[in-house]
Amino acid sequence: MQISKSVVAFATLLILSMGCAIAASDQSMRPIPASEILHKVRNHQPVEYDHITVTGDLDLSKLIISSIIIIRNSKFDGVVSFNETTLDMPIDVSFSNLTKQAYFVGSTFNKNADFGGTTFNGYADYFESTFNDDAEFVGSTFAESAIFYQATFKGNAEFNICTFRKVAYFERAAFFGDCSFQDATISGATYFSRSKFSGYTLFDEAAFGEKADFSLALFRGYTTFDKADFSGSSDFEAAEFNDTVIFTEVTFSGDADFRRAMFHGAADFSWTDFKGDAPFDFVTFSRLAIFRAATFNGKAYFWRVKFNGNTSFFETTFSDDSDFRGAIFNRSVSFEDGRFKSRALFERSQFLGNLNLKGLEYDKLYVRWFNITELSFDDTAYLKLIENFRMLGYYSDADQCYVSYRIQNRQNLPLYYRPIDWLLWILYGYGTMPELPFIWSLLVIVLCGGFFYFTADIETPDKKTTLMEAMYFSASAFTSGARTLGGFVSTPEDVKVKGRARYVLAAEKLLGLLLVGLFLTALARTVIR
């Protein structure tokens, strides 16, 4: 469907019809009895009128009409009935005025049906009707309820610039071609629940006055609600989008319910304003999900959502609580330059790709470090997250985040300092792992004790050194280095050290001084908060 062409065609037709109306302004509309039209139809004669008034009820129900019907710029004074009628030729009642009810229940339109610019002042009932060719309602006005329940549109369906002053029923409707409601205005409730859209589906700049129900709807093709306005609540629960869907610059004045919806293509909610609550619980985003510069003024629920593609919340604002508990981000996700004004709940959320928190403003971010696989490096983001963990009492998370920060920051250090920084990580985890210097201490004692035993460079008073004595001597030497610098040059009086053992002894005492100091530092940092 080429929407721009249809709009241009409608505008051209409107101008021509206005010209015709002006030309005929001096004439009254010629009255034609409904019986005359019925007679022509039954005799398979073409029905072609312009600028007439159809008097009486026009009942063409349960007929098979093989002649063309054209009644443009006209007025129907009575009820119009085409119930269970089959129209094998085009019908054109464009720019006409149907003053009373219009019934097309169960009717079949095998050729083009043109109701463009027509005003339906009574109920317009197309219940279970079938349009096998294009259906044109461009610029039409429905003053009462418009019923298209379970209607089938096998060609293109155009409702651009339509005005629905009451309820619009499209429940279980099937659109096999392209479908367009661009610039349509629906003042009452709208029902598209369980409808199927197979082609391009356009609701750009449409205005929904009350509840808009798209629950369980299936959108197989490209779908766009760009700049649409939902004044009431909107329901997309369990809706399925098989292709790209656009909700950019949309205004949801009421609650917007997307629970259990399936987005198999890209989903774009950029610059969208959610004024009410926005539940996205149990939603699956199979591809790109974009919420750039979106605003959530109510509560935002993303409980147990699966983000299988890259996700962007760049410059997004959450004014109330946001609940991402149990959400799974399988690829990268960005909250860069966003803002959480209230609680941000990410308990049990899993970030399996890269997480970007650069420039994110928040007071408390309820997330655990062990659920974060990779955090984009940024000094402020890291340090703010570390402080957040400490404020929440997640000290272990704060320590692990700090270690990750130091490791990633190493590449920014001068070359001569990088080996020292690496040693600080290996020896005591930058002060967060007291178990590391303890393990290193045990390793030094065992290695030095083994050296003393196998080289026989130390002698005890009985001239025989056992493995246990060598280990005891090594442990005493190690701890003596930590007790006092004076002990660094002293040796036990009852043990004679000779040869290479003297150098090993001196090195062990130095390591003892170093490792015990690192152990006490890490212990004080992790135990005393």
Coordinates of C-alpha atoms in Angstrom, one line a residue:
M1 CA 0.0 0.0 0.0
Q2 CA 1.3 3.4 -0.9
I3 CA -0.3 5.6 1.8
S4 CA 0.9 8.9 0.4
K5 CA -0.8 8.1 -2.9
S6 CA -4.1 7.2 -1.3
V7 CA -4.1 10.4 0.8
V8 CA -3.4 12.4 -2.3
A9 CA -6.1 10.6 -4.2
F10 CA -8.5 11.3 -1.4
A11 CA -7.6 15.0 -1.3
T12 CA -8.1 15.2 -5.1
L13 CA -11.4 13.5 -4.9
L14 CA -12.5 15.8 -2.1
I15 CA -11.7 18.9 -4.1
L16 CA -13.5 17.6 -7.1
S17 CA -16.6 16.7 -5.0
M18 CA -16.5 20.2 -3.5
G19 CA -16.5 21.6 -6.9
C20 CA -19.4 19.5 -8.0
A21 CA -21.3 20.5 -4.8
I22 CA -20.7 24.2 -5.6
A23 CA -21.8 23.8 -9.2
A24 CA -25.0 22.1 -8.0
S25 CA -25.6 24.4 -5.1
D26 CA -28.4 26.1 -6.9
Q27 CA -30.2 22.9 -7.5
S28 CA -31.9 20.7 -4.9
M29 CA -30.8 17.1 -4.7
R30 CA -33.1 15.0 -6.9
P31 CA -35.2 12.5 -5.0
I32 CA -34.9 8.9 -6.1
P33 CA -37.1 6.3 -4.4
A34 CA -35.3 3.3 -3.0
S35 CA -37.6 1.0 -5.0
E36 CA -36.1 2.4 -8.3
I37 CA -32.6 1.3 -7.2
L38 CA -33.9 -2.1 -6.1
H39 CA -35.6 -2.5 -9.5
K40 CA -32.4 -1.8 -11.3
V41 CA -30.4 -4.2 -9.2
R42 CA -32.8 -7.0 -9.7
N43 CA -32.7 -6.5 -13.4
H44 CA -28.9 -6.4 -13.4
Q45 CA -28.8 -2.8 -14.6
P46 CA -26.0 -0.5 -13.5
V47 CA -26.9 1.9 -10.7
E48 CA -25.2 5.2 -11.3
Y49 CA -26.3 8.4 -9.5
D50 CA -24.7 11.6 -8.3
H51 CA -26.1 14.2 -6.0
I52 CA -29.4 12.6 -5.2
T53 CA -31.6 11.8 -2.2
V54 CA -32.6 8.2 -1.8
T55 CA -36.0 8.2 -0.2
G56 CA -37.3 5.3 1.8
D57 CA -35.4 2.3 3.2
L58 CA -33.0 0.7 0.8
D59 CA -33.1 -3.0 1.4
L60 CA -30.8 -5.1 -0.9
S61 CA -30.3 -7.9 1.6
K62 CA -29.6 -11.5 0.5
L63 CA -29.1 -10.6 -3.1
I64 CA -26.4 -11.4 -5.5
I65 CA -25.6 -8.1 -7.2
S66 CA -23.8 -8.3 -10.5
S67 CA -24.2 -4.7 -11.6
I68 CA -22.1 -1.7 -10.5
I69 CA -23.4 0.6 -7.8
I70 CA -22.3 4.2 -7.8
I71 CA -24.2 6.7 -5.6
R72 CA -21.8 9.6 -4.9
N73 CA -22.4 12.9 -3.1
S74 CA -25.8 11.7 -2.1
K75 CA -28.2 11.4 0.9
F76 CA -29.9 8.3 2.1
D77 CA -33.0 9.2 4.1
G78 CA -33.9 5.7 5.2
V79 CA -32.2 2.6 6.6
V80 CA -29.7 1.0 4.2
S81 CA -29.5 -2.8 4.4
F82 CA -27.1 -5.1 2.5
N83 CA -27.2 -8.0 5.0
E84 CA -25.8 -11.3 3.5
T85 CA -25.5 -9.6 0.1
T86 CA -22.9 -10.5 -2.4
L87 CA -21.6 -7.7 -4.6
D88 CA -19.7 -9.0 -7.6
M89 CA -19.1 -5.5 -9.0
P90 CA -17.6 -2.3 -7.4
I91 CA -19.7 -0.2 -5.0
D92 CA -19.1 3.5 -4.6
V93 CA -21.1 5.6 -2.1
S94 CA -18.3 8.0 -1.4
F95 CA -19.0 11.5 0.1
S96 CA -22.6 10.5 0.8
N97 CA -24.7 10.9 4.0
L98 CA -26.3 7.9 5.5
T99 CA -28.8 9.5 7.9
K100 CA -29.9 6.2 9.6
Q101 CA -28.6 2.8 10.3
A102 CA -26.5 1.0 7.7
Y103 CA -26.4 -2.8 7.8
F104 CA -23.8 -4.8 5.9
V105 CA -23.9 -7.9 8.1
G106 CA -22.4 -10.9 6.5
S107 CA -22.1 -9.2 3.1
T108 CA -19.4 -10.0 0.6
F109 CA -17.7 -7.4 -1.5
N110 CA -15.9 -9.1 -4.4
K111 CA -14.7 -5.9 -6.0
N112 CA -13.6 -2.5 -4.7
A113 CA -15.8 -0.9 -2.0
D114 CA -15.5 2.8 -1.7
F115 CA -17.1 4.6 1.3
G116 CA -14.5 7.4 1.4
G117 CA -15.8 10.7 2.8
T118 CA -19.1 9.2 3.7
T119 CA -20.9 10.1 6.9
F120 CA -22.7 7.3 8.8
N121 CA -25.1 9.0 11.2
G122 CA -26.6 5.8 12.5
Y123 CA -25.0 2.5 13.4
A124 CA -22.6 1.2 10.7
D125 CA -22.7 -2.6 11.0
Y126 CA -20.2 -4.7 9.0
F127 CA -20.4 -7.7 11.3
E128 CA -18.7 -10.7 9.6
S129 CA -18.5 -8.9 6.3
T130 CA -15.9 -9.9 3.7
F131 CA -14.0 -7.5 1.5
N132 CA -12.2 -9.5 -1.2
D133 CA -10.8 -6.3 -2.8
D134 CA -9.8 -3.0 -1.5
A135 CA -12.0 -1.3 1.1
E136 CA -11.8 2.5 1.3
F137 CA -13.1 4.5 4.2
V138 CA -10.7 7.4 3.8
G139 CA -12.1 10.5 5.6
S140 CA -15.4 8.8 6.6
T141 CA -17.3 9.8 9.7
F142 CA -19.0 7.3 12.0
A143 CA -21.4 9.2 14.3
E144 CA -22.5 6.1 16.1
S145 CA -20.9 2.8 16.8
A146 CA -18.9 1.3 13.9
I147 CA -19.0 -2.5 14.0
F148 CA -16.5 -4.5 12.0
Y149 CA -16.5 -7.5 14.3
Q150 CA -14.9 -10.5 12.6
A151 CA -14.8 -8.7 9.3
T152 CA -12.3 -9.9 6.7
F153 CA -10.3 -7.6 4.5
K154 CA -8.4 -9.5 1.8
G155 CA -7.4 -6.4 -0.1
N156 CA -6.0 -3.1 1.4
A157 CA -8.1 -1.5 4.1
E158 CA -7.8 2.3 4.3
F159 CA -9.3 4.2 7.2
N160 CA -7.1 7.3 7.0
I161 CA -8.4 10.5 8.5
C162 CA -11.6 8.7 9.7
T163 CA -13.6 10.0 12.6
F164 CA -15.2 7.5 15.0
R165 CA -17.3 9.5 17.4
K166 CA -18.4 6.4 19.4
V167 CA -17.1 2.9 19.8
A168 CA -15.1 1.2 17.0
Y169 CA -15.4 -2.6 17.1
F170 CA -12.8 -4.5 15.1
E171 CA -12.5 -7.5 17.3
R172 CA -11.3 -10.7 15.5
A173 CA -11.1 -8.8 12.3
A174 CA -8.6 -10.2 9.7
F175 CA -6.6 -7.8 7.5
F176 CA -4.8 -9.8 4.8
G177 CA -3.6 -6.8 2.9
D178 CA -2.1 -3.5 4.1
C179 CA -4.1 -1.6 6.7
S180 CA -4.0 2.1 7.5
F181 CA -5.6 4.2 10.2
Q182 CA -3.3 7.2 9.8
D183 CA -4.7 10.4 11.4
A184 CA -7.8 8.6 12.4
T185 CA -9.7 9.9 15.4
I186 CA -11.6 7.5 17.7
S187 CA -13.4 9.3 20.4
G188 CA -14.9 6.2 22.0
A189 CA -13.4 2.9 22.9
T190 CA -11.5 0.9 20.3
Y191 CA -11.5 -2.9 20.1
F192 CA -9.0 -4.8 18.0
S193 CA -8.6 -7.7 20.3
R194 CA -7.7 -11.0 18.6
S195 CA -7.4 -9.2 15.2
K196 CA -4.9 -10.3 12.7
F197 CA -2.8 -7.9 10.6
S198 CA -0.9 -9.6 7.8
G199 CA 0.5 -6.6 5.8
Y200 CA 1.8 -3.2 6.6
T201 CA -0.2 -1.8 9.5
L202 CA -0.2 2.0 10.1
F203 CA -1.7 3.9 13.0
D204 CA 0.5 7.0 12.7
E205 CA -0.8 10.0 14.4
A206 CA -4.1 8.2 15.3
A207 CA -6.0 9.5 18.3
F208 CA -7.6 7.1 20.7
G209 CA -10.1 8.8 23.0
E210 CA -10.9 6.0 25.5
K211 CA -9.7 2.5 25.9
A212 CA -7.8 1.0 23.1
D213 CA -7.8 -2.8 23.2
F214 CA -5.3 -4.7 21.0
S215 CA -5.0 -7.7 23.4
L216 CA -4.0 -11.0 21.7
A217 CA -3.8 -9.2 18.3
L218 CA -1.3 -10.6 15.8
F219 CA 0.8 -8.2 13.6
R220 CA 2.6 -10.2 11.0
G221 CA 4.0 -7.2 9.0
Y222 CA 5.7 -3.9 9.7
T223 CA 3.6 -1.9 12.2
T224 CA 3.8 1.7 13.2
F225 CA 2.0 3.8 15.8
D226 CA 4.3 6.8 15.3
K227 CA 3.0 9.9 17.2
A228 CA -0.2 8.2 18.1
D229 CA -2.1 9.5 21.1
F230 CA -3.8 7.2 23.6
S231 CA -5.9 9.3 25.9
G232 CA -7.4 6.4 27.8
S233 CA -5.9 3.1 28.8
S234 CA -4.3 0.9 26.1
D235 CA -4.1 -2.9 26.2
F236 CA -1.6 -4.8 24.2
E237 CA -1.5 -7.8 26.5
A238 CA -0.3 -11.0 24.7
A239 CA -0.2 -9.2 21.4
E240 CA 2.4 -10.6 19.0
F241 CA 4.5 -8.6 16.6
N242 CA 6.3 -10.6 14.0
D243 CA 8.1 -7.7 12.3
T244 CA 9.4 -4.3 13.3
V245 CA 7.0 -2.2 15.4
I246 CA 7.3 1.5 15.9
F247 CA 5.9 3.4 18.9
T248 CA 8.0 6.5 18.6
E249 CA 6.7 9.8 20.1
V250 CA 3.6 8.1 21.3
T251 CA 1.6 9.5 24.3
F252 CA 0.0 7.0 26.6
S253 CA -2.1 9.1 29.0
G254 CA -3.5 6.1 30.8
D255 CA -2.0 2.8 31.7
A256 CA -0.2 1.0 28.8
D257 CA -0.4 -2.8 29.3
F258 CA 2.0 -4.9 27.3
R259 CA 2.2 -7.9 29.5
R260 CA 3.1 -11.2 27.8
A261 CA 3.5 -9.5 24.4
M262 CA 5.9 -11.0 21.9
F263 CA 8.2 -8.8 19.8
H264 CA 9.9 -11.0 17.2
G265 CA 11.2 -8.0 15.3
A266 CA 12.7 -4.7 16.4
A267 CA 10.6 -2.7 18.8
D268 CA 11.2 1.1 19.0
F269 CA 9.6 3.1 21.9
S270 CA 11.9 6.2 21.5
W271 CA 10.6 9.5 22.9
T272 CA 7.4 7.8 24.1
D273 CA 5.6 9.3 27.1
F274 CA 4.0 6.8 29.5
K275 CA 1.9 8.9 31.8
G276 CA 0.3 6.0 33.6
D277 CA 1.7 2.6 34.7
A278 CA 3.5 0.6 32.0
P279 CA 3.4 -3.2 32.7
F280 CA 5.8 -5.1 30.4
D281 CA 5.9 -8.2 32.6
F282 CA 6.8 -11.5 30.8
V283 CA 7.4 -9.8 27.5
T284 CA 9.9 -11.2 25.1
F285 CA 12.0 -8.9 22.9
S286 CA 13.7 -11.2 20.3
R287 CA 15.6 -8.4 18.6
L288 CA 16.5 -4.8 19.1
A289 CA 14.5 -3.0 21.9
I290 CA 14.8 0.8 22.0
F291 CA 13.4 3.0 24.7
R292 CA 15.6 6.0 23.9
A293 CA 14.5 9.2 25.7
A294 CA 11.2 7.6 26.8
T295 CA 9.5 8.9 29.9
F296 CA 7.9 6.6 32.4
N297 CA 5.8 8.8 34.8
G298 CA 4.0 5.9 36.4
K299 CA 5.4 2.6 37.6
A300 CA 7.4 0.6 35.0
Y301 CA 7.1 -3.1 35.2
F302 CA 9.7 -5.3 33.3
W303 CA 9.4 -8.3 35.6
R304 CA 10.9 -11.4 34.1
V305 CA 11.2 -9.8 30.6
K306 CA 13.6 -11.5 28.2
F307 CA 15.7 -9.1 26.1
N308 CA 17.3 -11.3 23.5
G309 CA 18.7 -8.5 21.3
N310 CA 20.5 -5.3 22.1
T311 CA 18.5 -3.0 24.4
S312 CA 18.7 0.8 24.8
F313 CA 17.3 2.9 27.6
F314 CA 19.5 5.8 26.6
E315 CA 18.3 9.1 28.2
T316 CA 15.3 7.3 29.6
T317 CA 13.6 8.7 32.7
F318 CA 11.8 6.6 35.3
S319 CA 9.9 8.9 37.6
D320 CA 8.3 6.2 39.7
D321 CA 9.4 2.7 40.8
S322 CA 10.8 0.6 38.0
D323 CA 10.8 -3.2 38.4
F324 CA 13.2 -5.2 36.4
R325 CA 13.3 -8.2 38.8
G326 CA 14.1 -11.4 37.1
A327 CA 14.7 -9.8 33.7
I328 CA 17.3 -11.4 31.4
F329 CA 19.4 -9.2 29.2
N330 CA 21.1 -11.7 26.8
R331 CA 23.0 -9.0 24.9
S332 CA 24.2 -5.5 25.6
V333 CA 21.9 -3.0 27.4
S334 CA 22.5 0.7 27.9
F335 CA 21.1 3.0 30.5
E336 CA 23.5 5.8 29.6
D337 CA 22.4 9.3 30.6
G338 CA 19.2 7.9 32.0
R339 CA 17.6 8.7 35.3
F340 CA 15.8 6.7 38.0
K341 CA 14.0 9.1 40.3
S342 CA 12.7 6.3 42.5
R343 CA 13.6 2.7 43.3
A344 CA 15.2 0.7 40.5
L345 CA 14.7 -3.0 41.3
F346 CA 17.0 -5.4 39.5
E347 CA 17.2 -8.3 41.9
R348 CA 17.6 -11.6 40.1
S349 CA 18.1 -9.8 36.9
Q350 CA 20.9 -11.2 34.7
F351 CA 23.1 -9.1 32.5
L352 CA 24.7 -11.6 30.1
G353 CA 26.0 -8.9 27.7
N354 CA 27.6 -5.6 28.3
L355 CA 26.0 -3.2 30.8
N356 CA 26.4 0.5 30.2
L357 CA 25.7 2.8 33.2
K358 CA 27.6 5.9 32.0
G359 CA 25.9 9.1 33.2
L360 CA 23.0 7.2 34.8
E361 CA 21.5 9.1 37.7
Y362 CA 20.0 7.0 40.6
D363 CA 19.7 7.0 44.3
K364 CA 19.5 3.3 44.9
L365 CA 20.1 0.6 42.3
Y366 CA 19.0 -2.8 43.6
V367 CA 21.3 -5.0 41.6
R368 CA 23.9 -7.7 42.5
W369 CA 27.4 -7.7 41.0
F370 CA 27.4 -11.5 40.4
N371 CA 24.5 -11.0 37.9
I372 CA 26.6 -8.5 35.9
T373 CA 28.9 -10.2 33.2
E374 CA 30.5 -7.1 31.8
L375 CA 30.3 -3.4 32.8
S376 CA 31.3 -0.7 30.4
F377 CA 34.4 1.0 31.8
D378 CA 33.7 4.5 33.1
D379 CA 35.3 5.9 36.3
T380 CA 32.1 7.7 37.5
A381 CA 29.8 4.7 36.7
Y382 CA 32.1 2.3 38.5
L383 CA 32.7 4.4 41.6
K384 CA 29.0 5.3 41.8
L385 CA 28.0 1.6 41.6
I386 CA 30.6 0.7 44.3
E387 CA 29.1 3.4 46.6
N388 CA 25.6 2.1 45.8
F389 CA 26.6 -1.4 46.9
R390 CA 28.1 -0.1 50.1
M391 CA 25.0 2.0 50.9
L392 CA 22.8 -1.1 50.3
G393 CA 25.1 -3.2 52.6
Y394 CA 26.2 -5.3 49.6
Y395 CA 29.9 -5.2 50.8
S396 CA 31.0 -8.3 48.9
D397 CA 29.5 -6.8 45.7
A398 CA 31.3 -3.5 46.4
D399 CA 34.6 -5.4 46.7
Q400 CA 34.2 -7.4 43.6
C401 CA 33.1 -4.3 41.6
Y402 CA 36.2 -2.4 43.0
V403 CA 38.5 -5.2 41.9
S404 CA 36.9 -5.2 38.4
Y405 CA 37.4 -1.4 38.3
R406 CA 41.1 -1.6 39.2
I407 CA 41.7 -4.4 36.6
Q408 CA 40.0 -2.4 33.8
N409 CA 41.8 0.8 34.9
R410 CA 45.2 -0.9 34.7
Q411 CA 45.6 -0.1 31.0
N412 CA 45.3 3.6 31.8
L413 CA 48.3 3.4 34.3
P414 CA 51.9 4.2 33.4
L415 CA 53.8 1.3 32.0
Y416 CA 56.3 1.2 34.9
Y417 CA 53.4 0.9 37.5
R418 CA 51.4 -1.8 35.8
P419 CA 53.5 -4.7 37.2
I420 CA 53.1 -3.3 40.7
D421 CA 49.4 -3.0 40.2
W422 CA 49.2 -6.5 38.9
L423 CA 51.1 -7.7 42.1
L424 CA 48.6 -5.9 44.3
W425 CA 45.8 -7.8 42.6
I426 CA 47.5 -11.1 42.8
L427 CA 48.8 -10.8 46.4
Y428 CA 45.7 -9.4 48.2
G429 CA 43.0 -8.5 45.6
Y430 CA 43.5 -4.8 46.0
G431 CA 42.7 -5.1 49.7
T432 CA 39.5 -7.0 49.3
M433 CA 40.6 -10.6 49.7
P434 CA 42.5 -11.4 53.0
E435 CA 42.5 -15.0 52.0
L436 CA 45.0 -14.4 49.3
P437 CA 48.0 -13.2 51.5
F438 CA 47.1 -16.0 53.9
I439 CA 47.4 -18.6 51.1
W440 CA 50.6 -16.9 49.8
S441 CA 52.0 -17.1 53.3
L442 CA 51.4 -20.8 53.6
L443 CA 52.9 -21.4 50.2
V444 CA 56.1 -19.4 51.1
I445 CA 56.4 -21.3 54.4
V446 CA 56.1 -24.7 52.7
L447 CA 58.5 -23.8 49.9
C448 CA 61.1 -22.4 52.1
G449 CA 60.8 -25.3 54.6
G450 CA 61.2 -27.7 51.8
F451 CA 64.2 -25.9 50.6
F452 CA 65.8 -26.0 54.1
Y453 CA 65.1 -29.7 54.4
F454 CA 66.3 -30.9 51.0
T455 CA 69.4 -28.7 50.8
A456 CA 70.5 -29.5 54.4
D457 CA 71.8 -26.0 54.7
I458 CA 70.5 -25.7 58.3
E459 CA 71.7 -27.7 61.3
T460 CA 69.9 -28.3 64.6
P461 CA 71.8 -29.1 67.8
D462 CA 71.4 -32.9 67.2
K463 CA 72.9 -32.5 63.7
K464 CA 69.8 -34.1 62.2
T465 CA 67.0 -31.9 60.7
T466 CA 63.6 -33.5 60.1
L467 CA 61.0 -32.2 57.7
M468 CA 58.8 -31.0 60.6
E469 CA 61.7 -29.2 62.1
A470 CA 62.5 -27.5 58.8
M471 CA 58.9 -26.4 58.4
Y472 CA 58.8 -25.1 62.0
F473 CA 62.0 -23.2 61.4
S474 CA 60.5 -21.7 58.2
A475 CA 57.3 -20.7 60.0
S476 CA 59.4 -19.1 62.8
A477 CA 61.5 -17.2 60.3
F478 CA 58.4 -16.0 58.4
T479 CA 56.6 -14.7 61.4
S480 CA 59.8 -13.1 62.9
G481 CA 60.0 -10.9 59.8
A482 CA 56.6 -9.7 60.5
R483 CA 57.3 -9.0 64.2
T484 CA 60.1 -6.6 64.0
L485 CA 62.6 -5.2 61.5
G486 CA 65.3 -6.2 64.0
G487 CA 64.3 -9.8 63.6
F488 CA 65.0 -9.5 59.9
V489 CA 68.8 -10.1 60.5
S490 CA 68.5 -12.5 63.5
T491 CA 68.4 -16.2 63.3
P492 CA 67.3 -18.7 66.0
E493 CA 70.2 -19.4 68.4
D494 CA 69.8 -23.2 68.3
V495 CA 69.8 -23.4 64.5
K496 CA 72.9 -22.9 62.4
V497 CA 72.2 -21.4 58.9
K498 CA 74.7 -21.8 56.2
G499 CA 75.2 -21.5 52.4
R500 CA 72.2 -20.6 50.3
A501 CA 69.8 -20.9 53.2
R502 CA 71.0 -17.6 54.5
Y503 CA 69.6 -15.8 51.4
V504 CA 66.4 -17.8 51.4
L505 CA 66.0 -17.0 55.1
A506 CA 66.4 -13.3 54.5
A507 CA 63.9 -13.3 51.6
E508 CA 61.4 -15.3 53.7
K509 CA 61.5 -12.8 56.5
L510 CA 61.0 -10.0 54.0
L511 CA 58.0 -11.8 52.4
G512 CA 56.6 -12.4 55.9
L513 CA 56.8 -8.7 56.7
L514 CA 55.0 -7.9 53.4
L515 CA 52.4 -10.6 53.3
V516 CA 51.3 -10.2 57.0
G517 CA 51.0 -6.5 56.4
L518 CA 48.9 -7.1 53.4
F519 CA 46.8 -9.6 55.3
L520 CA 46.1 -7.2 58.1
T521 CA 45.3 -4.4 55.7
A522 CA 42.8 -6.5 53.8
L523 CA 41.3 -7.9 57.0
A524 CA 40.7 -4.5 58.4
R525 CA 39.2 -3.3 55.1
T526 CA 36.8 -6.2 54.8
V527 CA 35.9 -6.9 58.4
I528 CA 35.8 -3.3 59.8
R529 CA 33.4 -1.4 57.5

